[in-house]
Structure formats: C-alpha cells, structure tokens
Coordinates of C-alpha atoms in Angstrom, one line a residue:
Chain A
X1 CA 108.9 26.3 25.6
X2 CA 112.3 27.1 23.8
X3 CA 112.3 30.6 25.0
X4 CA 112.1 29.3 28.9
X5 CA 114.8 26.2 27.7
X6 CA 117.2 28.9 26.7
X7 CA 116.5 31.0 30.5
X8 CA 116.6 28.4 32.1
X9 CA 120.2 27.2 30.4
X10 CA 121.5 31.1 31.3
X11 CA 120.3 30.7 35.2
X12 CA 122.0 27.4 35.0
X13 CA 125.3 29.0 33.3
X14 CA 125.5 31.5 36.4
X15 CA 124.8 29.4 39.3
X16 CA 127.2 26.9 38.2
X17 CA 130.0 29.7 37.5
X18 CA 129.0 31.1 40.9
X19 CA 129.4 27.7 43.1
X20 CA 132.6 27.1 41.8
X21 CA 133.8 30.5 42.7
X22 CA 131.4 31.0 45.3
X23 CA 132.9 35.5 44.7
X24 CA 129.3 36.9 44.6
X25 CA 127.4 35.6 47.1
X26 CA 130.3 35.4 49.7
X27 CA 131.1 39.6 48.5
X28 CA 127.0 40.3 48.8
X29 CA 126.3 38.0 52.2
X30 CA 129.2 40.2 54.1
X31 CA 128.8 43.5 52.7
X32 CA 125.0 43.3 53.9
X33 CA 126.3 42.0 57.5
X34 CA 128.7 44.5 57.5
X35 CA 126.0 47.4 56.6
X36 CA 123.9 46.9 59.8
X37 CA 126.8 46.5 61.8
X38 CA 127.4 49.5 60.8
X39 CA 124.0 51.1 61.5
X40 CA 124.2 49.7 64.7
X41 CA 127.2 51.6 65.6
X42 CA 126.1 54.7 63.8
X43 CA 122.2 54.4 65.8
X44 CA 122.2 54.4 69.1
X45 CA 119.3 51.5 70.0
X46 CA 119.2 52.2 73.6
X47 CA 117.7 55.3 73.0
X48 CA 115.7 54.6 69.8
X49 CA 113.1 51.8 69.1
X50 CA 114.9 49.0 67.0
X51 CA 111.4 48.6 65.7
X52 CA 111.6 51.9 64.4
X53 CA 114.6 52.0 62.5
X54 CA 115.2 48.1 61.7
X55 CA 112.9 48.3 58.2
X56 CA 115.0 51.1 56.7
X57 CA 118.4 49.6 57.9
X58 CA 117.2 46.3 56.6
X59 CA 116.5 47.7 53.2
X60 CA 119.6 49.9 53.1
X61 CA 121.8 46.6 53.2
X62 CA 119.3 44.4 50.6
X63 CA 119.8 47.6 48.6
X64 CA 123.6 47.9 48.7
X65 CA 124.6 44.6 48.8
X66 CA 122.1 43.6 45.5
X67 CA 123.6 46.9 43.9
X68 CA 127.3 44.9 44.2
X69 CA 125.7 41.7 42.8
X70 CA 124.4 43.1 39.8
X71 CA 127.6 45.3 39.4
X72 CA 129.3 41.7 38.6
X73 CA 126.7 40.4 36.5
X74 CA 127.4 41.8 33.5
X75 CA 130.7 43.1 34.4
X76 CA 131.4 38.7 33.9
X77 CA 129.7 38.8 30.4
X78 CA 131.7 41.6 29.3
X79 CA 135.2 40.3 30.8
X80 CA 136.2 37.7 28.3
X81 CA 133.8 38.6 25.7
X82 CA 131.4 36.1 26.8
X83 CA 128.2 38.5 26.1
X84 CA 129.2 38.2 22.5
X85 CA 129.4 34.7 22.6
X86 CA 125.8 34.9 24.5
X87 CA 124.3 37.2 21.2
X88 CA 125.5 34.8 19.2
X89 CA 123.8 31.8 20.3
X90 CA 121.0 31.1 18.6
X91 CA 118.1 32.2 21.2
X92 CA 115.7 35.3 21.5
X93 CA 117.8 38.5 23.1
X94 CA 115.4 38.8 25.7
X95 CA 116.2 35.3 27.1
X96 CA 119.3 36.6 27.9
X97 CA 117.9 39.6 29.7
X98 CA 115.9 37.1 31.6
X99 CA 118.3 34.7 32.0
X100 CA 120.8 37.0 34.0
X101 CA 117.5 38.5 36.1
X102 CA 116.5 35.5 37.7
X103 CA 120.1 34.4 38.0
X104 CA 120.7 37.7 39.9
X105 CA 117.7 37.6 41.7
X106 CA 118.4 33.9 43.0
X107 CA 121.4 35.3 44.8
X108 CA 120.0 38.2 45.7
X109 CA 117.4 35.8 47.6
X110 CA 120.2 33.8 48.9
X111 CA 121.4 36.6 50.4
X112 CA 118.6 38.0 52.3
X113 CA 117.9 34.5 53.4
X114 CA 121.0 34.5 55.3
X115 CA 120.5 38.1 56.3
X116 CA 117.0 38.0 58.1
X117 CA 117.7 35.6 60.3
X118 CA 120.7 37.9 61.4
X119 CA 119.1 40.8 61.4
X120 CA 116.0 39.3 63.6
X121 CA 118.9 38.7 66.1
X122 CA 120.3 42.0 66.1
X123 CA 117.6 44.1 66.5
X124 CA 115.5 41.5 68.6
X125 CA 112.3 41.9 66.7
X126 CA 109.6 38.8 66.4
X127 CA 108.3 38.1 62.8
X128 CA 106.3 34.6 64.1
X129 CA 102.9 34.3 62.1
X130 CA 103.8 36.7 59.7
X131 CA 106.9 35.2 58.0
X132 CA 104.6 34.2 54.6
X133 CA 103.7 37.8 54.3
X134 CA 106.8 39.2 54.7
X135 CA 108.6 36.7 52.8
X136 CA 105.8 37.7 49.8
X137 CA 106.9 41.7 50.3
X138 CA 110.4 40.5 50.5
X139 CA 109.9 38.6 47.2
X140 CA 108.2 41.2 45.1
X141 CA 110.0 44.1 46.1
X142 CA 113.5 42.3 45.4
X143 CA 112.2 41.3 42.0
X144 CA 111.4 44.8 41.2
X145 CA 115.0 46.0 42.3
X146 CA 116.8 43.2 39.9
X147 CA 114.3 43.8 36.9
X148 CA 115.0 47.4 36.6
X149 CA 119.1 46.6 38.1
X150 CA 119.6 44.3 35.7
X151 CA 118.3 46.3 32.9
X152 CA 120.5 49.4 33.8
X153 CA 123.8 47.0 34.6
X154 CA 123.5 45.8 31.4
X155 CA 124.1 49.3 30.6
X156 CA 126.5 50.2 32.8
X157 CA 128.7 47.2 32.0
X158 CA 130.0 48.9 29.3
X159 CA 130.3 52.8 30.4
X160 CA 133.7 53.9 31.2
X161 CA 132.7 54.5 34.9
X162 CA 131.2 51.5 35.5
X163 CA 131.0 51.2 39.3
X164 CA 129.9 54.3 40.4
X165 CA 127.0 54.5 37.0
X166 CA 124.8 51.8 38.1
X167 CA 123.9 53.5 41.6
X168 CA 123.4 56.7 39.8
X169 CA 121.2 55.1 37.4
X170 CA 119.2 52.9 39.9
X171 CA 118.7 54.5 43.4
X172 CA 116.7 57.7 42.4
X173 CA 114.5 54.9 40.3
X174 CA 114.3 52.5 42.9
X175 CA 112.6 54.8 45.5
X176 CA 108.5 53.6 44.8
X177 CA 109.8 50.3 45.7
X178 CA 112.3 51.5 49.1
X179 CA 109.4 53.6 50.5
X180 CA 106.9 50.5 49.6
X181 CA 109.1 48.0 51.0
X182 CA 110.3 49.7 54.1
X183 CA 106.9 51.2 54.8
X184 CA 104.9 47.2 54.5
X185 CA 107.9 45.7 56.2
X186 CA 108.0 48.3 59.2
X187 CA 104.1 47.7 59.8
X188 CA 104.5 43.7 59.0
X189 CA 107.3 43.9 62.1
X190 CA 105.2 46.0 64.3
X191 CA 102.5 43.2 64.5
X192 CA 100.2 44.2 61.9
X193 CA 98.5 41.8 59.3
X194 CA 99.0 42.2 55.8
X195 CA 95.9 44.3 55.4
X196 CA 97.2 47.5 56.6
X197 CA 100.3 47.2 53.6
X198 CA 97.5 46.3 50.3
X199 CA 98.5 49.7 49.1
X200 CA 102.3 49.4 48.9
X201 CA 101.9 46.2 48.2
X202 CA 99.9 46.6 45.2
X203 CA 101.9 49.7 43.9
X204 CA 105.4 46.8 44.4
X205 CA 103.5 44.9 41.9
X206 CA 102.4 47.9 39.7
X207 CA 106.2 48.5 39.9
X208 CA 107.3 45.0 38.9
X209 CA 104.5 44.6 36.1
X210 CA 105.9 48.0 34.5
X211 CA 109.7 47.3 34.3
X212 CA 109.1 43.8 33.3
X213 CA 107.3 45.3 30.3
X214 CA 109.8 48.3 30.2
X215 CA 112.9 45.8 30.2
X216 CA 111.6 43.2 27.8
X217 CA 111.0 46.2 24.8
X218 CA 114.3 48.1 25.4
X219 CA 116.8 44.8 26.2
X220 CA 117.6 43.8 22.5
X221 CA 118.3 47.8 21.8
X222 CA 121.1 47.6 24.4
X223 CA 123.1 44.8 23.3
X224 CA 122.3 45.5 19.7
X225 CA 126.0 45.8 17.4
Chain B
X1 CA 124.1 79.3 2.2
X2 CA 121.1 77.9 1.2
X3 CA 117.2 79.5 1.3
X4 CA 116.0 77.1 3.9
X5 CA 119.1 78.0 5.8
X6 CA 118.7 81.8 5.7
X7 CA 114.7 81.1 6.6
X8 CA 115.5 79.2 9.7
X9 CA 118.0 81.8 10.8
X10 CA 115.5 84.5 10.1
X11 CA 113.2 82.4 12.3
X12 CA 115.3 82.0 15.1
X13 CA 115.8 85.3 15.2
X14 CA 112.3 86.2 15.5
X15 CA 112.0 84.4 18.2
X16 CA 115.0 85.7 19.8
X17 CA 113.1 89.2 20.0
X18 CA 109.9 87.8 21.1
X19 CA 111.5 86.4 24.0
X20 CA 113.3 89.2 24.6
X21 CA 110.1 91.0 24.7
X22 CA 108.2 88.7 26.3
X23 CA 110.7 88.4 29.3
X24 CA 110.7 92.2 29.4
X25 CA 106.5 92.2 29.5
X26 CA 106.5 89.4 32.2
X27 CA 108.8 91.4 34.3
X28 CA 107.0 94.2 34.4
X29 CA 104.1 92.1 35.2
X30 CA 105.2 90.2 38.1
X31 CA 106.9 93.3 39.6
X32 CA 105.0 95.9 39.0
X33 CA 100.9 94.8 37.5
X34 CA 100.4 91.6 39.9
X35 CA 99.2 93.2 43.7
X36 CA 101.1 91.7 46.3
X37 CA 100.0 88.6 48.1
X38 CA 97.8 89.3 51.5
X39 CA 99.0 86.7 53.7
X40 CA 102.4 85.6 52.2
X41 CA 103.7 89.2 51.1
X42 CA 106.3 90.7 48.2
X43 CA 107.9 86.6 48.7
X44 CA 104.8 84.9 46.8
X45 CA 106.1 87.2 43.6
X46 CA 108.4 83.9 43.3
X47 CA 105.4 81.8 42.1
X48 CA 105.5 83.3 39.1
X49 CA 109.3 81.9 38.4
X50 CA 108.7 79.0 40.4
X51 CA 105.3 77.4 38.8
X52 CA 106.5 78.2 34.8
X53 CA 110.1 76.5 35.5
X54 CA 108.4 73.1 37.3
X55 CA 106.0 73.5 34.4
X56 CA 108.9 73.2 31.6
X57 CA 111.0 71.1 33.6
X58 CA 108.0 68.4 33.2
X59 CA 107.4 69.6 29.9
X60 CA 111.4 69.0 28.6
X61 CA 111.6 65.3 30.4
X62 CA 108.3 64.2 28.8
X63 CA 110.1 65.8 25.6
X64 CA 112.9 63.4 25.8
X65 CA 110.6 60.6 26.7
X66 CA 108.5 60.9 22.5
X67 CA 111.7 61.4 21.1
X68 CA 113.1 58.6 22.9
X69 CA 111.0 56.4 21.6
X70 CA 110.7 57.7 18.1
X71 CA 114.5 57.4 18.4
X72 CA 114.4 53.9 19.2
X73 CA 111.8 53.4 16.7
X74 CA 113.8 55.1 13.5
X75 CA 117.3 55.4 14.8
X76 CA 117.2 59.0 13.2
X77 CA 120.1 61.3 15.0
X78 CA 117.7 63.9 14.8
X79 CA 115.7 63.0 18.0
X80 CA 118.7 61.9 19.7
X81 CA 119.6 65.6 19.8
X82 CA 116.3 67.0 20.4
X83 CA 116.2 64.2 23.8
X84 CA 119.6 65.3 24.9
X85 CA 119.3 69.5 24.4
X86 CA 115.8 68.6 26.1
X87 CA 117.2 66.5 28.9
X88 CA 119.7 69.9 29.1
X89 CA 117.6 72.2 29.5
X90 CA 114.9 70.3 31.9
X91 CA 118.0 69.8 34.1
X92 CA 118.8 74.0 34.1
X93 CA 114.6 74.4 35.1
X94 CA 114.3 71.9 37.5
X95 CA 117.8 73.1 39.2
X96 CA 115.8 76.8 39.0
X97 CA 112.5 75.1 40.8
X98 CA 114.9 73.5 43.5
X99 CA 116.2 77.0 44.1
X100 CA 113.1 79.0 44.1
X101 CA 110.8 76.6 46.1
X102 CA 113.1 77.1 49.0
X103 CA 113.5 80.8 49.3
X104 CA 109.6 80.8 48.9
X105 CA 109.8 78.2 52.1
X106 CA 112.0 79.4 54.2
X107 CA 109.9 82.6 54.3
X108 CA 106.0 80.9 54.6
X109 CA 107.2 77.3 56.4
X110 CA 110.3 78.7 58.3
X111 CA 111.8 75.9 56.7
X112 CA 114.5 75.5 53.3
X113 CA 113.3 72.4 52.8
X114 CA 110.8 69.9 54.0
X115 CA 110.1 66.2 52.8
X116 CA 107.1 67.2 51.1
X117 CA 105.9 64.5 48.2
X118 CA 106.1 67.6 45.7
X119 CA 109.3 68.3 46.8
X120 CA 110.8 65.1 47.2
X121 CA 109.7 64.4 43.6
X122 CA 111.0 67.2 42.3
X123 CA 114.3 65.8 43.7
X124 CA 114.2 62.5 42.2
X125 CA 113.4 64.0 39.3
X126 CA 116.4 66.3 39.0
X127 CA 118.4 62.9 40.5
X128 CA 117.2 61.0 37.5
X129 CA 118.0 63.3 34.2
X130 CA 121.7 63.9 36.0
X131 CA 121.9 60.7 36.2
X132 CA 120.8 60.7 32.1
X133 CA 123.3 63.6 31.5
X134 CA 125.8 61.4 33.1
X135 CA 125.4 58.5 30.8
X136 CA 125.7 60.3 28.3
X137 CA 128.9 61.8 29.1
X138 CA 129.9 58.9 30.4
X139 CA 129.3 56.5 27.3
X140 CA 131.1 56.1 24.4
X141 CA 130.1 58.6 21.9
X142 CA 128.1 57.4 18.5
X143 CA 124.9 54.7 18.0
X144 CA 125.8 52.6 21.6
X145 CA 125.5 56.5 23.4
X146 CA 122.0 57.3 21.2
X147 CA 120.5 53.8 22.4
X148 CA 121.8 54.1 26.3
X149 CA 120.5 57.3 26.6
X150 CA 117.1 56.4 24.9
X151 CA 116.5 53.5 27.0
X152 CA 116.9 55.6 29.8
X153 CA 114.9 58.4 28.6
X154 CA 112.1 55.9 28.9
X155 CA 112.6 54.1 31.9
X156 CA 113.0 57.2 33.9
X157 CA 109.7 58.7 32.7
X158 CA 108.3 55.7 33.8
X159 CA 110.1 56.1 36.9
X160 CA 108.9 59.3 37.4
X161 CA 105.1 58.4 37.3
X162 CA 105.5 55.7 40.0
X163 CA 107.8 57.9 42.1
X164 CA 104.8 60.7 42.3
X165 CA 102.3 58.0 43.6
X166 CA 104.9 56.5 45.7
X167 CA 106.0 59.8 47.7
X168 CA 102.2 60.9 47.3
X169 CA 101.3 58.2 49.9
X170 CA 104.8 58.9 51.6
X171 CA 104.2 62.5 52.8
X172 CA 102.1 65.7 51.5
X173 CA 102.8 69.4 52.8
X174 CA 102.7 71.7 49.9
X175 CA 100.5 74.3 49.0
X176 CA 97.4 72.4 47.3
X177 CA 97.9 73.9 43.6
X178 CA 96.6 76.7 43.4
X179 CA 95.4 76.7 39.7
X180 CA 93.7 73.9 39.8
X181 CA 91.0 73.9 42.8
X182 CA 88.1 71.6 43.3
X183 CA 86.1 75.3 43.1
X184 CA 87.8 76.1 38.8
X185 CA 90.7 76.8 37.8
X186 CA 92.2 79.7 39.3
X187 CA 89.4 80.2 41.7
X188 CA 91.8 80.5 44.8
X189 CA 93.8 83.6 42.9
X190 CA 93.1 87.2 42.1
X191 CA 92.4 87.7 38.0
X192 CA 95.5 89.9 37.8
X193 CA 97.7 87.4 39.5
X194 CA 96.4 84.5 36.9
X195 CA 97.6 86.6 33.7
X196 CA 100.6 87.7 35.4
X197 CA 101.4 83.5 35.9
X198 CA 100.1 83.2 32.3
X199 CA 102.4 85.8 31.4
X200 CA 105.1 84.4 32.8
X201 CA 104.0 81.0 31.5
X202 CA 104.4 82.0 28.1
X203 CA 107.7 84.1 28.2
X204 CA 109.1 80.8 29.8
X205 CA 108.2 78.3 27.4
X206 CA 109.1 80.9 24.5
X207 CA 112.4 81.0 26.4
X208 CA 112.4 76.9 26.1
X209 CA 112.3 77.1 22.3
X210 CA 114.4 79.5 22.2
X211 CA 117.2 77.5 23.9
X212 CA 116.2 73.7 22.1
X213 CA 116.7 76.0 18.9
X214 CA 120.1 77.0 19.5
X215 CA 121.4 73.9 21.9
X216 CA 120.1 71.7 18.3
X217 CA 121.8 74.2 16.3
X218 CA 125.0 73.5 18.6
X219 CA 125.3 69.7 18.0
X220 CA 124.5 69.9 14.7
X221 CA 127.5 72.2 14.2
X222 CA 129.4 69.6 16.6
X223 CA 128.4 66.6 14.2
X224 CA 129.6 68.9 11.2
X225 CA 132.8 69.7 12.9
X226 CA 133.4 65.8 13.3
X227 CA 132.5 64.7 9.9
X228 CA 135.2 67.6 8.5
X229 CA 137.8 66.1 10.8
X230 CA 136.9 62.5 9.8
X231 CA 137.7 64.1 6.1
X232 CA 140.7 65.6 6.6

C-alpha cells in the first residue's frame, strides 16, 4: 500500500510539473505530426497502398516522439539535483523507477491519443469495430517501450552524450516489440480480428513481463551513490 | 616479480604457442584436408571462419552477461574487466561474421545481404554491444561506469533472446544449420568437413582466451598505471 502511495505521489509530481509547463507533451504531440508529414512527402501514396505502409510510419513517430519524452524525463531529475532529493526521501528505489514509468507512459499515451485520430485522416484507413483491439496492442507495446526507455534514460541522464546515448541504447532493443507492434497493427488495419495477431501479441507481453522484472532488479544499482 | 606472477606469464605463453599452432593446423585443414563443397564450390571454405566467429561472438556476450551479474552481485572490479575485454572481443567476432556471411552470400544467393532472421539478428546483436562499448566510453570512469555497463550487459542479453524469436517469426532464409539436422549432428556434412569445422572451432576459441588473457592483462596494467599517478 506505501509502495503504490509513494508511485502514485511521483506520477502526480510529473503531471503536475508537466501541466504547468505543458514542454513535453506539446515537443512529443508535434514531433510525431511532424514525422508522418514527413513520410508522406518522402512515400509517394498514389502509387503505394496507405494500408501498406501506415503501420510502420505510425510506429516510426510513437517511436521517436516517446524517445524525446523520456530523453526529458530524467534529464528534469538531474537538472537541479532533484533525483537526489528523490533518493533521499524515505521510499523504496524502485518506486521511483516506477514512479517516472507510468508518468512517462501517461504522456506517451496522451500523445498517440492525439496522433491516431490524425493519422486515420491522413492515410484514410477505417479502424471501426476494431478500436478495443488496437487500443490493447497500442497499450502493451507502448508499455514495453517506456519500461525498458525508462530504465536506459535513467542511464543516459547522466552520460556525457546524453542525447544521442538513449537511441543507441534503446532502438536495437526495442526491435521484438516494433516488428510485434507494426506486424498486429498492420493486420488489425487490414480488417482482420485479433486472432490472426495472438502470436505477436503474446511475445509484446513476454516482452513487457521480462523488462518489468529486468528493470525492477537493476533500478536501485543505477542510482546507487 | 612474484612466483604466481612468473607462472601466469609462463602460462600465457603457452597458450600463445598453442594458438599459434593451432591456427597454423586449422589452416592447413580448411585449405588443403577439407574437399571442396559440390554445389557451393572453393566459397563454402568460409564456413569454416564464419560458423567458429558467430560461435564466440555468442559465446563472449553470454560471457559478459555471468559476469555482469556476479558484478552486480559482489562489486568486485575483477568481472567488470572480464565483461568489458569480453564485450571487446565479441564485438571484433561478430564484425568478422558480418563480413564473412556476405562474401559467402553474394556468391550462393547473388545477394550481400538479405533480411534473413539469422542475419538480422546477427545485426542487432552487433548494434547492441556497440551500443555497450559506447556507454562505456561514454560514462564517467570508476563504480557509476562498472554498474551502467552491467545493467546493460543484462538487459541486452535479455534483449537478445527476444530479438531471435521476434525476427524468427519476421523472416527466415538462411541455410538450415547444418550441424544440427533433424537426421544427427553433422549428418548433412562430409566427416572430413566436420573435423575441419571442429578444427577450426577449437583454434578460434583458443584464439578467444588468448586475447581475454592479454586485453585483462591490459586493464589491469591501466588500473596500476592510475593508482601510481594517484600516488605521485
């Protein structure tokens, strides 16, 4: 009951630091506009399926524009020596890592709720009667993506290089989840039921249970003095 | 110099020569014992570079993994070093299986590369110990560096074994291994061609412990080096 008390006061630390600035979600919601724009210029869609390419593209921008929120997550913490003040407080070390996960994957969620609809537009797909399945691949694949992100920004926070070290880190271990997400939501778009995606939907899930586990053993060795 | 000293050296040195020799013996196996391939020709010879480097590359990355953790566990700066020369020298094998697999390909597929799931994990594999090699250049030397490096030592290994199932369902061209068939090992091979591989097998991994011994030896001699200047 403590342990979820002290979470819960770190998501609430976060959101409230984030709507009066309002810097990451505004930085995250355009950067992921500004992606498929960008695909859209770069793919010609009169001559290829939107179908075909609107998964990937759709992933590429949840991908990059997540990768900038968690960039700031800890980059915050380290800024005025708050994270010290956080280690200080009396509370287990993993409530922290948890703390700052769900806060990043709450804007992370924010974001792609703004993006789909967008995207749908763009790319003039249908999603009608499959929106709870999608939502649930959408859900699960982002949480794997900010339990391992969150992990390695922690890290990266404090390496001299900071920007350019949490992609390094993160994309060539984020790939089970891209393929798994882009793969369910590419069939999910097509028309298909949630049947046809139980393998990659179950491997998301492997994915998640193992860097849950993986994150909550090696967090307190990462901010340990 | 102490004994222990002198008994180390003398053993490192011993297995300087029996690399040396070994090397020389796998050479001559590959090039002149093993027959030449029916179908693929004189190009299949780089199987037996190819197979022992993927084989160590694994082998060095699931080294960093135990020490890794043992590193977590004890905070001894002894497996820090052996994960990091490990991590090293995985990198320099798994460069070598990038490079062999698509002369081999390029020949047999007509292709350098192709998004096979072997391949592609090979890849992320070589992605995600640069990436390690990175953060540790990149950090600040001393304990913060040690712990960094061994919490990604784990994660990526974890990493690794969801990325093979991942690509696995993603895409799957390469030759079925040929050591391991459904029919016994080795049954899709001549005899000769399965001692040249073991041949080769063994001068490589020699060649592994040859290079952790002296890469060890190295930072030990950098730590030494450090502590002296902390002196003066």
């Amino acid at each position: 009951m403590r342990f979820l008390k002290d979470i819960w006061a770190i998501v609430q630390k976060d959101i409230v630091s984030e709507l009066r600035t309002r810097e990451i979600f505004s930085s995250m919601f355009i950067f992921a506009l500004l992606v498929i724009i960008i695909f859209i210029f770069a793919i010609d869609l009169s001559e290829v399926r939107g179908i075909d390419v609107a998964p990937g593209i759709l992933w590429v921008a949840f991908i990059f524009s997540g990768t900038i929120g968690l960039n700031r997550s800890f980059l915050f913490e380290k800024e005025n020596n708050c994270l010290e003040g956080l280690l200080l407080s009396p509370m287990d070390r993993s409530a922290i890592y948890f703390g700052k996960m769900l806060g990043n994957l709450i804007f992370m969620i924010v974001m792609e709720a703004f993006t789909l609809p967008i995207f749908i537009i763009f790319f003039n797909v249908s999603i009608s009667g499959r929106i709870l399945p999608l939502i649930l691949i959408i859900f699960l694949s982002t949480l794997g993506f900010v339990l391992l992100g969150t992990l390695l920004s922690s890290m990266s926070a404090s390496v001299k290089t900071r920007d350019i070290m949490l992609p390094v880190l993160l994309y060539p271990l984020i790939v089970p989840v891209i393929i798994a997400a882009v793969k369910s939501t590419g069939v999910l778009l097509e028309g298909k039921s949630l049947e046809g995606v139980m393998h990659w939907l179950k491997l998301i899930i492997v994915f998640d249970i193992i860097f849950l586990a993986v994150s909550f053993m090696t967090f307190d060795y990462i901010v340990e003095e | 110099m102490n004994l222990s000293e002198t008994g180390k050296e003398g053993v490192s040195r011993f297995l300087g020569w029996l690399t040396f020799v070994m090397v020389l013996v796998a050479l001559i196996f590959i090039f002149l014992y093993a027959p030449t391939e029916k179908e693929e020709g004189v190009v299949q010879r780089i199987m037996y570079f190819h197979i022992p480097s993927a084989w160590l590359a694994f082998f060095a990355f699931f080294v960093v993994f135990i020490t890794s953790i043992l590193f977590l566990l004890n905070k001894d700066r002894k497996w820090d070093i052996i994960a990091h020369s490990s991590a090293e020298i995985g990198v320099i094998f798994c460069s070598l299986t990038l490079i062999t697999g698509p002369i081999w390909g390029k020949s047999i597929w007509g292709a350098w590369w192709v998004w096979d799931a072997r391949l592609t994990l090979t890849l992320i594999l070589w992605l995600i110990y640069v990436a390690y090699l990175m953060l540790r250049t990149h950090t600040n030397e001393g304990s913060q560096r040690a712990r960094y490096a061994a919490v990604l030592g784990i994660v990526g290994f974890f990493g690794v074994i969801l990325n093979h199932f991942s690509v696995l369902w993603w895409r799957t061209f390469h030759p079925k291994p040929k050591m391991l068939d459904m029919k016994g090992i080795g049954s899709g091979l001549d005899p000769s061609m399965i001692v040249t591989l073991m041949v080769s097998l063994t001068a490589f991994t020699l060649l592994y412990f040859l290079l952790m011994g002296q890469r060890i030896l190295l930072e030990k001699m950098r730590d030494e080096v450090e502590e002296i200047k902390k002196r003066l």
